XYZ file of C-alpha atoms in Angstrom:
618
model
C 30.686 -81.381 -4.840
C 33.122 -78.851 -6.312
C 32.403 -75.172 -6.871
C 32.743 -75.586 -10.633
C 30.025 -78.242 -10.522
C 27.698 -75.916 -8.674
C 28.402 -72.892 -10.856
C 26.847 -74.256 -14.023
C 25.448 -71.799 -16.601
C 21.914 -72.648 -15.446
C 22.714 -71.985 -11.775
C 24.561 -68.759 -12.595
C 21.576 -67.574 -14.622
C 19.235 -68.355 -11.726
C 21.532 -66.526 -9.281
C 21.614 -63.423 -11.512
C 17.817 -63.565 -11.906
C 17.299 -63.977 -8.148
C 19.629 -61.100 -7.270
C 18.008 -58.888 -9.917
C 14.512 -59.621 -8.556
C 15.686 -59.084 -4.964
C 17.151 -55.675 -5.819
C 13.961 -54.716 -7.684
C 11.919 -55.628 -4.608
C 14.301 -53.806 -2.270
C 13.655 -50.620 -4.226
C 16.661 -48.636 -2.973
C 18.537 -48.733 -6.287
C 17.225 -47.370 -9.584
C 15.607 -50.078 -11.692
C 17.526 -49.142 -14.846
C 20.849 -49.431 -13.015
C 19.861 -52.866 -11.703
C 18.916 -53.975 -15.225
C 22.239 -52.751 -16.655
C 24.215 -54.568 -13.943
C 22.218 -57.714 -14.656
C 22.983 -57.351 -18.369
C 26.706 -56.931 -17.716
C 26.717 -59.962 -15.413
C 25.181 -62.109 -18.173
C 27.934 -61.002 -20.563
C 30.806 -61.397 -18.071
C 29.746 -64.946 -17.214
C 29.452 -65.825 -20.897
C 25.728 -66.524 -20.872
C 25.149 -64.155 -23.793
C 27.424 -62.510 -26.348
C 27.983 -58.723 -26.461
C 25.915 -58.616 -29.663
C 23.030 -60.394 -27.946
C 23.385 -58.053 -24.953
C 22.889 -54.965 -27.118
C 20.122 -56.469 -29.249
C 17.457 -55.265 -26.814
C 18.247 -51.623 -27.508
C 17.659 -52.117 -31.248
C 14.409 -53.989 -30.674
C 11.348 -52.559 -32.388
C 9.604 -52.614 -28.994
C 12.171 -50.255 -27.464
C 12.240 -47.936 -30.490
C 8.434 -47.862 -30.564
C 8.350 -46.998 -26.855
C 10.663 -44.029 -27.505
C 8.330 -42.751 -30.226
C 5.210 -43.269 -28.100
C 6.703 -41.216 -25.261
C 7.232 -38.332 -27.692
C 3.720 -38.643 -29.171
C 2.197 -38.847 -25.696
C 4.165 -35.808 -24.559
C 2.801 -33.792 -27.499
C -0.761 -34.867 -26.702
C -0.366 -33.619 -23.130
C 1.615 -30.522 -24.151
C -1.079 -29.272 -26.517
C -3.833 -29.819 -23.950
C -5.611 -32.368 -26.156
C -5.849 -34.981 -23.388
C -7.197 -32.441 -20.910
C -9.729 -31.142 -23.404
C -11.160 -34.603 -24.078
C -11.096 -35.678 -20.436
C -12.614 -32.543 -18.942
C -15.430 -32.308 -21.501
C -16.457 -35.921 -20.922
C -16.230 -35.594 -17.155
C -18.515 -32.557 -17.169
C -21.281 -34.813 -18.444
C -21.501 -36.330 -14.979
C -22.638 -33.138 -13.316
C -23.022 -33.744 -9.574
C -24.082 -37.397 -9.869
C -21.562 -39.445 -7.880
C -22.278 -42.752 -9.636
C -22.114 -41.346 -13.167
C -18.913 -39.516 -12.246
C -17.351 -42.776 -11.035
C -18.202 -44.663 -14.239
C -16.960 -41.786 -16.414
C -13.667 -41.607 -14.506
C -13.069 -45.287 -15.262
C -14.190 -45.139 -18.901
C -12.386 -41.908 -19.808
C -9.142 -42.943 -18.118
C -9.135 -46.383 -19.743
C -9.932 -44.864 -23.145
C -7.147 -42.281 -22.981
C -4.745 -44.871 -21.545
C -5.365 -47.121 -24.558
C -3.394 -44.736 -26.780
C -0.867 -42.986 -24.544
C 1.240 -43.685 -21.443
C -0.857 -44.771 -18.461
C 1.421 -42.727 -16.167
C 0.839 -39.627 -18.274
C -2.884 -40.385 -18.386
C -3.099 -40.438 -14.590
C -0.991 -37.268 -14.369
C -3.337 -35.316 -16.624
C -6.537 -36.751 -15.097
C -5.545 -36.380 -11.440
C -6.080 -32.594 -11.040
C -9.325 -32.773 -13.033
C -10.666 -35.584 -10.844
C -9.719 -33.811 -7.614
C -11.347 -30.590 -8.769
C -14.567 -32.253 -9.955
C -14.845 -34.452 -6.862
C -14.520 -31.387 -4.660
C -17.033 -29.487 -6.804
C -19.495 -32.366 -6.410
C -18.837 -32.384 -2.646
C -17.441 -35.944 -2.829
C -14.250 -37.356 -1.311
C -11.542 -37.676 -4.017
C -10.252 -40.788 -2.200
C -12.968 -42.868 -3.807
C -11.813 -41.936 -7.314
C -8.020 -41.706 -7.312
C -7.198 -45.388 -6.805
C -9.782 -46.504 -9.413
C -8.238 -43.827 -11.668
C -4.831 -45.536 -11.405
C -6.306 -49.006 -11.896
C -8.389 -47.918 -14.901
C -5.276 -46.608 -16.657
C -3.978 -50.206 -16.666
C -7.328 -51.662 -17.734
C -7.343 -49.775 -21.030
C -6.024 -52.809 -22.921
C -7.873 -51.857 -26.087
C -4.850 -51.423 -28.348
C -1.479 -52.926 -29.111
C 0.283 -49.823 -27.734
C -1.668 -49.446 -24.477
C 1.033 -51.059 -22.287
C 4.625 -52.293 -22.811
C 3.696 -55.964 -22.045
C 1.446 -55.908 -25.126
C 4.415 -54.955 -27.288
C 6.585 -57.578 -25.595
C 4.329 -60.483 -26.598
C 3.943 -59.016 -30.108
C 7.727 -59.146 -30.404
C 7.985 -62.829 -29.514
C 4.995 -63.752 -31.684
C 6.563 -62.199 -34.787
C 10.016 -63.493 -33.843
C 8.728 -67.080 -33.789
C 6.983 -66.700 -37.145
C 3.362 -66.576 -35.967
C 0.760 -64.170 -37.341
C 1.305 -60.725 -35.718
C -1.382 -59.231 -33.539
C -3.535 -56.485 -35.012
C -3.829 -53.007 -33.500
C -7.170 -53.783 -31.800
C -6.530 -57.471 -31.006
C -6.635 -56.604 -27.304
C -9.970 -54.731 -27.544
C -12.221 -57.645 -26.409
C -9.952 -58.256 -23.410
C -9.971 -54.561 -22.601
C -13.785 -54.465 -22.560
C -13.926 -57.449 -20.207
C -11.250 -56.030 -17.874
C -12.878 -52.604 -17.751
C -16.346 -54.059 -17.168
C -15.114 -56.244 -14.302
C -13.154 -53.319 -12.899
C -16.122 -50.925 -12.964
C -18.468 -53.414 -11.256
C -16.024 -54.441 -8.525
C -14.528 -51.028 -7.842
C -17.972 -49.434 -7.732
C -18.423 -51.238 -4.406
C -14.816 -51.733 -3.235
C -13.928 -48.049 -3.715
C -16.440 -47.113 -1.021
C -14.055 -48.754 1.472
C -11.561 -46.005 0.675
C -13.794 -43.203 1.960
C -13.018 -42.494 5.595
C -15.664 -41.468 8.095
C -13.945 -38.104 8.425
C -14.436 -37.554 4.696
C -18.152 -38.252 4.992
C -18.411 -35.887 7.937
C -16.830 -33.071 5.942
C -19.199 -33.483 2.996
C -22.018 -31.534 4.565
C -20.076 -28.362 5.210
C -17.377 -28.376 2.573
C -17.240 -27.649 -1.124
C -13.576 -28.518 -1.490
C -10.189 -27.666 -0.029
C -9.999 -23.902 0.333
C -6.760 -21.930 0.442
C -7.147 -21.320 4.162
C -7.670 -25.038 4.760
C -4.590 -25.829 2.687
C -2.569 -23.375 4.804
C -3.937 -24.918 8.000
C -3.191 -28.435 6.747
C 0.494 -27.576 6.407
C 0.302 -25.309 9.481
C 2.438 -22.672 7.761
C 1.497 -20.093 10.426
C 3.728 -22.052 12.818
C 6.884 -20.746 11.160
C 5.596 -17.621 9.416
C 6.895 -14.247 10.568
C 6.601 -10.634 9.447
C 9.680 -8.457 9.614
C 9.909 -4.727 8.839
C 13.020 -3.099 7.400
C 14.095 -0.001 9.316
C 16.120 2.931 8.039
C 19.278 1.663 9.747
C 19.240 -1.838 8.272
C 22.264 -3.082 6.354
C 19.905 -4.854 3.924
C 18.689 -1.667 2.239
C 18.908 -1.439 -1.558
C 20.416 -4.907 -1.962
C 19.029 -7.897 -3.841
C 18.219 -11.207 -2.169
C 20.822 -12.859 -4.391
C 23.501 -10.569 -2.964
C 22.388 -11.053 0.640
C 22.223 -14.899 0.624
C 19.843 -14.825 3.596
C 18.749 -18.457 3.209
C 22.358 -19.679 3.359
C 23.423 -17.465 6.281
C 20.350 -17.750 8.484
C 18.313 -20.683 7.147
C 15.451 -18.212 6.714
C 13.378 -18.063 3.553
C 11.807 -14.771 2.415
C 8.745 -15.642 0.366
C 6.874 -12.349 -0.048
C 7.602 -8.634 0.111
C 4.877 -6.066 0.790
C 5.548 -2.330 0.445
C 3.477 0.826 0.675
C 2.339 2.298 -2.627
C 3.330 5.934 -2.110
C 1.372 7.072 -5.149
C -1.840 6.323 -3.269
C -2.433 9.335 -1.005
C -6.062 8.880 -0.034
C -5.665 5.493 1.658
C -3.046 2.983 2.511
C -2.375 0.663 -0.418
C 0.155 -2.116 -0.425
C 1.896 -3.828 -3.327
C 2.819 -7.513 -3.189
C 5.948 -8.991 -4.701
C 6.863 -12.668 -4.653
C 10.429 -12.768 -3.383
C 13.010 -13.776 -5.960
C 16.777 -13.517 -6.489
C 16.447 -10.059 -8.082
C 14.088 -8.599 -5.455
C 15.534 -5.380 -3.961
C 14.822 -4.614 -0.305
C 13.733 -1.050 0.507
C 12.951 1.007 3.561
C 9.653 0.163 5.326
C 9.268 -3.065 3.358
C 7.517 -5.884 5.198
C 9.150 -9.263 4.658
C 7.107 -12.433 5.051
C 9.524 -15.134 6.159
C 9.580 -18.843 6.928
C 11.936 -20.308 9.507
C 12.572 -21.328 13.111
C 11.927 -18.667 15.723
C 15.582 -18.768 16.805
C 16.839 -18.179 13.259
C 14.278 -15.429 12.649
C 15.336 -13.585 15.811
C 19.028 -13.876 14.921
C 18.317 -12.590 11.410
C 16.356 -9.595 12.773
C 18.889 -8.739 15.488
C 21.983 -8.849 13.261
C 20.377 -6.681 10.571
C 18.491 -4.104 12.680
C 15.054 -5.394 11.708
C 11.775 -5.290 13.594
C 9.628 -8.395 14.070
C 5.968 -7.398 13.697
C 3.845 -9.000 16.400
C 0.391 -8.320 14.889
C 0.803 -7.800 11.147
C -2.108 -6.207 9.311
C -0.694 -6.283 5.796
C -1.480 -9.298 3.608
C -0.157 -12.281 5.548
C 0.733 -15.622 4.027
C -2.842 -16.832 4.533
C -4.397 -13.764 2.850
C -4.325 -14.185 -0.915
C -4.654 -11.382 -3.438
C -2.077 -11.148 -6.192
C -0.250 -14.245 -4.941
C -1.396 -17.496 -3.412
C -0.474 -21.053 -2.551
C -0.952 -24.380 -4.286
C -0.079 -28.033 -3.804
C 1.914 -30.120 -6.286
C 2.873 -33.799 -6.373
C 6.211 -35.060 -7.683
C 5.852 -37.429 -10.678
C 7.422 -40.932 -10.600
C 9.824 -40.055 -13.425
C 10.438 -36.423 -12.500
C 13.906 -34.976 -12.978
C 13.429 -33.389 -9.527
C 13.676 -36.762 -7.741
C 16.735 -37.119 -5.466
C 17.395 -33.373 -5.694
C 16.934 -30.896 -2.869
C 14.713 -27.841 -3.154
C 17.835 -25.711 -3.555
C 19.292 -27.969 -6.249
C 15.954 -28.003 -8.087
C 16.107 -24.159 -8.242
C 12.372 -23.675 -7.682
C 12.706 -19.917 -7.359
C 14.846 -19.459 -10.442
C 13.116 -21.960 -12.727
C 9.476 -21.877 -11.597
C 9.350 -18.450 -9.876
C 7.675 -19.975 -6.807
C 8.732 -20.606 -3.218
C 8.391 -23.949 -1.446
C 6.784 -23.445 1.980
C 6.455 -27.063 3.093
C 6.909 -30.680 2.035
C 4.759 -33.682 2.870
C 6.687 -36.998 2.899
C 5.215 -40.279 4.176
C 2.214 -38.518 5.746
C 4.574 -36.152 7.643
C 4.568 -32.375 7.109
C 8.041 -30.801 7.076
C 8.548 -27.056 7.453
C 12.063 -26.955 8.905
C 15.052 -26.462 6.617
C 12.840 -27.098 3.583
C 15.505 -26.070 1.085
C 17.668 -29.092 2.009
C 14.928 -31.732 1.821
C 15.589 -34.329 -0.892
C 12.526 -34.954 -3.062
C 11.004 -38.377 -3.755
C 8.272 -39.680 -6.047
C 4.806 -38.894 -4.663
C 5.977 -36.109 -2.312
C 3.543 -33.233 -1.914
C 4.885 -29.666 -1.962
C 3.123 -26.521 -0.794
C 4.293 -23.757 -3.122
C 3.661 -20.012 -3.076
C 3.795 -17.486 -5.882
C 1.804 -15.260 -8.220
C -1.353 -16.860 -9.604
C 0.001 -16.740 -13.142
C 3.175 -18.578 -12.080
C 1.187 -21.173 -10.137
C -1.016 -21.767 -13.184
C 2.137 -22.211 -15.285
C 3.101 -25.212 -13.122
C 0.214 -27.035 -14.797
C 2.407 -27.261 -17.902
C 5.167 -29.090 -16.005
C 3.403 -32.471 -16.159
C 6.661 -34.377 -16.711
C 7.901 -33.248 -13.283
C 4.868 -32.478 -11.130
C 1.072 -32.520 -10.980
C -0.704 -29.372 -9.781
C -3.753 -30.091 -7.607
C -3.778 -27.550 -4.801
C -5.204 -24.422 -6.440
C -8.629 -23.011 -5.530
C -11.400 -24.755 -7.424
C -11.789 -21.988 -9.999
C -8.082 -22.172 -10.839
C -7.755 -25.965 -10.542
C -10.569 -26.650 -13.005
C -9.195 -24.338 -15.710
C -8.080 -26.100 -18.861
C -5.728 -24.158 -21.085
C -6.068 -25.376 -24.673
C -3.230 -24.833 -27.112
C -3.955 -23.931 -30.749
C -2.035 -27.024 -31.860
C -4.410 -29.453 -30.134
C -6.309 -30.203 -33.410
C -2.978 -30.819 -35.165
C -1.907 -33.286 -32.459
C -5.267 -35.051 -32.737
C -4.910 -35.340 -36.522
C -1.378 -36.754 -36.278
C -2.432 -39.291 -33.647
C -5.415 -40.325 -35.786
C -3.158 -40.869 -38.822
C -0.783 -42.943 -36.682
C -3.623 -45.158 -35.484
C -4.993 -45.583 -39.016
C -1.536 -46.568 -40.276
C -1.173 -49.147 -37.525
C -4.697 -50.541 -37.929
C -4.445 -50.911 -41.714
C -0.845 -52.226 -41.635
C 0.149 -49.966 -44.526
C 3.539 -49.660 -42.836
C 5.403 -51.231 -39.936
C 3.988 -50.036 -36.569
C 7.384 -48.767 -35.420
C 7.682 -46.635 -38.576
C 4.192 -45.191 -38.049
C 5.043 -44.240 -34.473
C 8.366 -42.620 -35.420
C 6.717 -40.640 -38.242
C 4.103 -39.385 -35.777
C 6.806 -38.405 -33.277
C 8.757 -36.450 -35.894
C 5.536 -34.794 -37.145
C 4.736 -33.616 -33.603
C 8.028 -31.694 -33.537
C 7.771 -30.299 -37.084
C 4.222 -29.003 -36.550
C 5.044 -27.258 -33.270
C 3.083 -29.606 -30.984
C 6.406 -29.825 -29.163
C 8.652 -26.774 -29.067
C 11.818 -28.514 -30.212
C 13.778 -31.750 -30.092
C 14.995 -30.945 -26.580
C 11.394 -30.994 -25.362
C 10.793 -34.220 -27.312
C 13.774 -35.854 -25.593
C 12.630 -34.576 -22.192
C 9.333 -36.434 -22.595
C 11.077 -39.778 -23.048
C 11.219 -41.857 -19.884
C 14.784 -43.043 -20.362
C 14.701 -45.125 -17.198
C 11.933 -47.260 -18.702
C 13.707 -47.481 -22.066
C 16.976 -48.647 -20.486
C 15.075 -51.052 -18.215
C 13.284 -52.711 -21.133
C 16.347 -52.795 -23.407
C 18.589 -54.213 -20.679
C 16.097 -56.849 -19.479
C 15.307 -58.286 -22.908
C 18.610 -60.203 -23.162
C 17.617 -62.084 -19.986
C 15.122 -63.974 -22.155
C 17.973 -64.757 -24.586
C 20.036 -66.073 -21.677
C 17.081 -68.273 -20.720
C 17.125 -69.753 -24.216
C 20.927 -70.169 -24.309
C 21.010 -72.024 -20.989
C 17.749 -73.933 -21.506
C 16.000 -72.377 -18.490
C 12.924 -71.462 -20.543
C 12.508 -75.129 -21.522
C 13.147 -76.239 -17.921
C 10.484 -73.882 -16.455
C 8.003 -74.535 -19.245
C 8.471 -78.295 -18.826
C 7.853 -77.838 -15.117
C 4.652 -75.907 -15.789
C 3.548 -78.374 -18.432
C 4.413 -81.342 -16.223
C 2.593 -79.971 -13.185
C -0.374 -78.196 -14.770
C -0.488 -79.622 -18.285
C -1.526 -83.040 -17.049
C -4.588 -81.447 -15.486
C -5.785 -79.363 -18.433
C -4.888 -76.516 -20.749
C -6.865 -74.237 -18.441
C -4.681 -75.249 -15.477
C -1.540 -74.436 -17.497
C -3.024 -71.064 -18.473
C -3.855 -70.374 -14.819
C -0.315 -71.256 -13.744
C 1.207 -68.857 -16.276
C -1.279 -66.075 -15.522
C -0.942 -66.151 -11.743
C 2.824 -66.734 -11.919
C 3.088 -63.525 -13.947
C 0.620 -61.725 -11.682
C 2.488 -62.623 -8.481
C 5.923 -61.675 -9.828
C 4.540 -58.319 -11.007
C 3.835 -57.433 -7.371
C 7.581 -57.232 -6.801
C 9.184 -56.145 -10.089
C 8.001 -54.018 -13.005
C 5.279 -55.388 -15.255
C 7.488 -54.942 -18.326
C 10.366 -56.954 -16.835
C 7.915 -59.671 -15.766
C 6.434 -59.886 -19.267
C 9.909 -60.116 -20.796
C 10.751 -63.073 -18.533
C 7.456 -64.981 -18.849
C 6.737 -64.479 -22.569
C 9.369 -66.992 -23.800
C 8.271 -69.452 -21.092
C 4.658 -69.202 -22.257
C 5.732 -69.666 -25.883
C 7.823 -72.733 -25.041
C 4.989 -74.202 -22.945
C 2.601 -73.862 -25.901
C 5.098 -75.561 -28.227
C 5.606 -78.430 -25.770
C 1.855 -78.940 -25.334
C 1.202 -78.554 -29.059
C -1.389 -75.810 -28.535
C -1.802 -72.251 -29.786
C 0.558 -69.828 -28.018
C -1.887 -66.918 -28.222
C -3.975 -67.567 -25.064
C -0.834 -68.215 -23.001
C 0.908 -65.078 -24.267
C -2.200 -62.988 -23.706
C -2.213 -64.387 -20.150
C 1.306 -63.002 -19.704
C 0.384 -59.547 -21.042
C -2.850 -59.262 -19.052
C -1.389 -60.783 -15.874
C 1.497 -58.313 -15.983
C -0.847 -55.334 -16.446
C -3.624 -56.261 -13.985
C -1.543 -55.719 -10.828
C -3.418 -53.754 -8.162
C -2.435 -55.136 -4.738
C 0.707 -53.029 -4.322
C 1.341 -49.276 -4.637
C 4.783 -49.971 -6.111
C 3.912 -52.377 -8.938
C 3.098 -49.607 -11.435
C 3.917 -45.850 -11.535
C 0.192 -44.825 -11.606
C -0.437 -46.778 -8.376
C 2.436 -44.930 -6.695
C 1.413 -41.541 -8.096
C -2.065 -41.522 -6.492
C -0.846 -42.875 -3.136
C 0.109 -39.484 -1.710
C -2.641 -37.548 -3.512
C -5.304 -39.890 -2.087
C -3.620 -40.179 1.333
C -3.667 -43.960 0.874
C -1.840 -46.503 3.008
C -0.388 -49.829 1.848
C -3.360 -51.726 3.322
C -5.772 -49.656 1.217
C -4.266 -51.298 -1.866
C -4.536 -54.719 -0.264
C -8.194 -54.460 0.717
C -9.264 -52.964 -2.628
C -6.647 -54.113 -5.122
C -6.046 -57.697 -3.981
C -9.675 -58.908 -4.380
C -9.819 -57.183 -7.767
C -6.547 -58.794 -8.886
C -7.686 -62.287 -7.842
C -11.157 -62.044 -9.390
C -9.731 -60.535 -12.577
C -7.326 -63.476 -12.848
C -10.030 -66.093 -12.368
C -12.224 -64.478 -15.022
C -9.328 -64.146 -17.476
C -8.464 -67.846 -17.143
C -11.898 -68.695 -18.569
C -12.328 -65.727 -20.937
C -8.975 -65.844 -22.763
C -9.515 -69.324 -24.302
C -12.970 -68.226 -25.484
C -11.475 -65.242 -27.320
C -8.279 -67.031 -28.423
C -8.853 -70.826 -28.477
C -6.139 -73.300 -27.607
């Protein structure tokens, strides 16, 4: 058999699909880059035309996603999401069971209208704070929080797979879905999720967590310092009158570059106070000027610290009395988690310019359950990493407004539970309400309603400017969706969609419509464990449509099976960004997702196979 016989369009398409899926699973290359390479391969091998290749980026689904990212960013920016979430969560008081149900309900409700990743980002610090206040382990709540964000299938815009099946329904000339067509499914999914996770989530609470309940009201600042063991590399150094550092700024001295030593705090005597010793704290920054008798609080290896002190005529203080790194007055420490789509990913601490941009110092990094204190400035950041940062309380509180890049969870309870409400929150709520009304009543195309809302958010000041609007768009997701859509076109051009659908119909269709529905649902559900739910929906939607046409049944239950199967993926921390985001915050391991998420995913699938035809008959 010749090579040309083997390399038929169908085989080439399968090879491209296989390689794309393999690279997605491997996870070492960005998903948007993989999708673009896949798109180019389809064009180069003549499976689709250049016009068909670019059609995905003009799709109403992609344009609507862009607008929804902007609207969602404004909702978080104005504090509207936090206001709603925190007020509802306070209803629970100290009742653990009520708190659990409210976490699920509130998260699913918010996630029905805005990005589920953003929903988890805004809820995470509130949940941690309230769990600690109620003397309950946050581990029981964070994984259900991530799962609930995917269960909020109440609206057409709740998840990208919903928009994907809407696209193919309208493209094939069927009646479009309404804004709340998914609401019955969402109620069933959330109800099943609450009942199952109410019991399964208890498996997430370790014995050590239970032991700590009796004597702990939450993670104190001292405990946070001990957790990272910052005393191990913390030193106090006094500047003498002979030092060559006198009257120079830290930017001029380049101490971190020369000695791999980080100065995080400066304490000096307030000479205006004559009756008693009084010290003033200053968080070290590029413009900090070193003066005689200053005490420098430094982080670094003992060898580097000693070399730094010796070469600059400094004195290492053996028993410091003045405001050490674990004594907090005007400055303190906090813990932040890197978001899945943060612009800080793959950048070092130095490249991220934490001091210059955020006015805080990074004391330690937690990666893969390992605490790193050595050479912190050269550590490359990854999604889910935890950072211990130090700075003035006002600057630490300001990190709470950096939700696109990081989630702040490590402040003391009084600080962590604060919710800063912007005066534009009512405006953002009104704009979102108008957008929903326009989409529900169909007075205009949904994509137009979303774009009008996005533009209104900028004009009314809910977002500072267009630059901030653009920064809220997850371009990786947009490119991924736009580049993967032509794969479905290639399926049609080469006849693969008919081949797979005929296989499903031939194997399952002879049994029953329910068997065919189950095959499509669980096929989607399994593939979603390895590649993104949006890409899976894009691939399976045309197959489900073709299967319905072949069987002569309604396509709605099969397409809903694709959307729900792609969204209800819980057995892996990497299948959805919310699952990955809570992994580090909850100190979860991969097996935690298997023992809690896998049973939920299987039971949810079985129930959906019987419920979907009742709601949307064959």
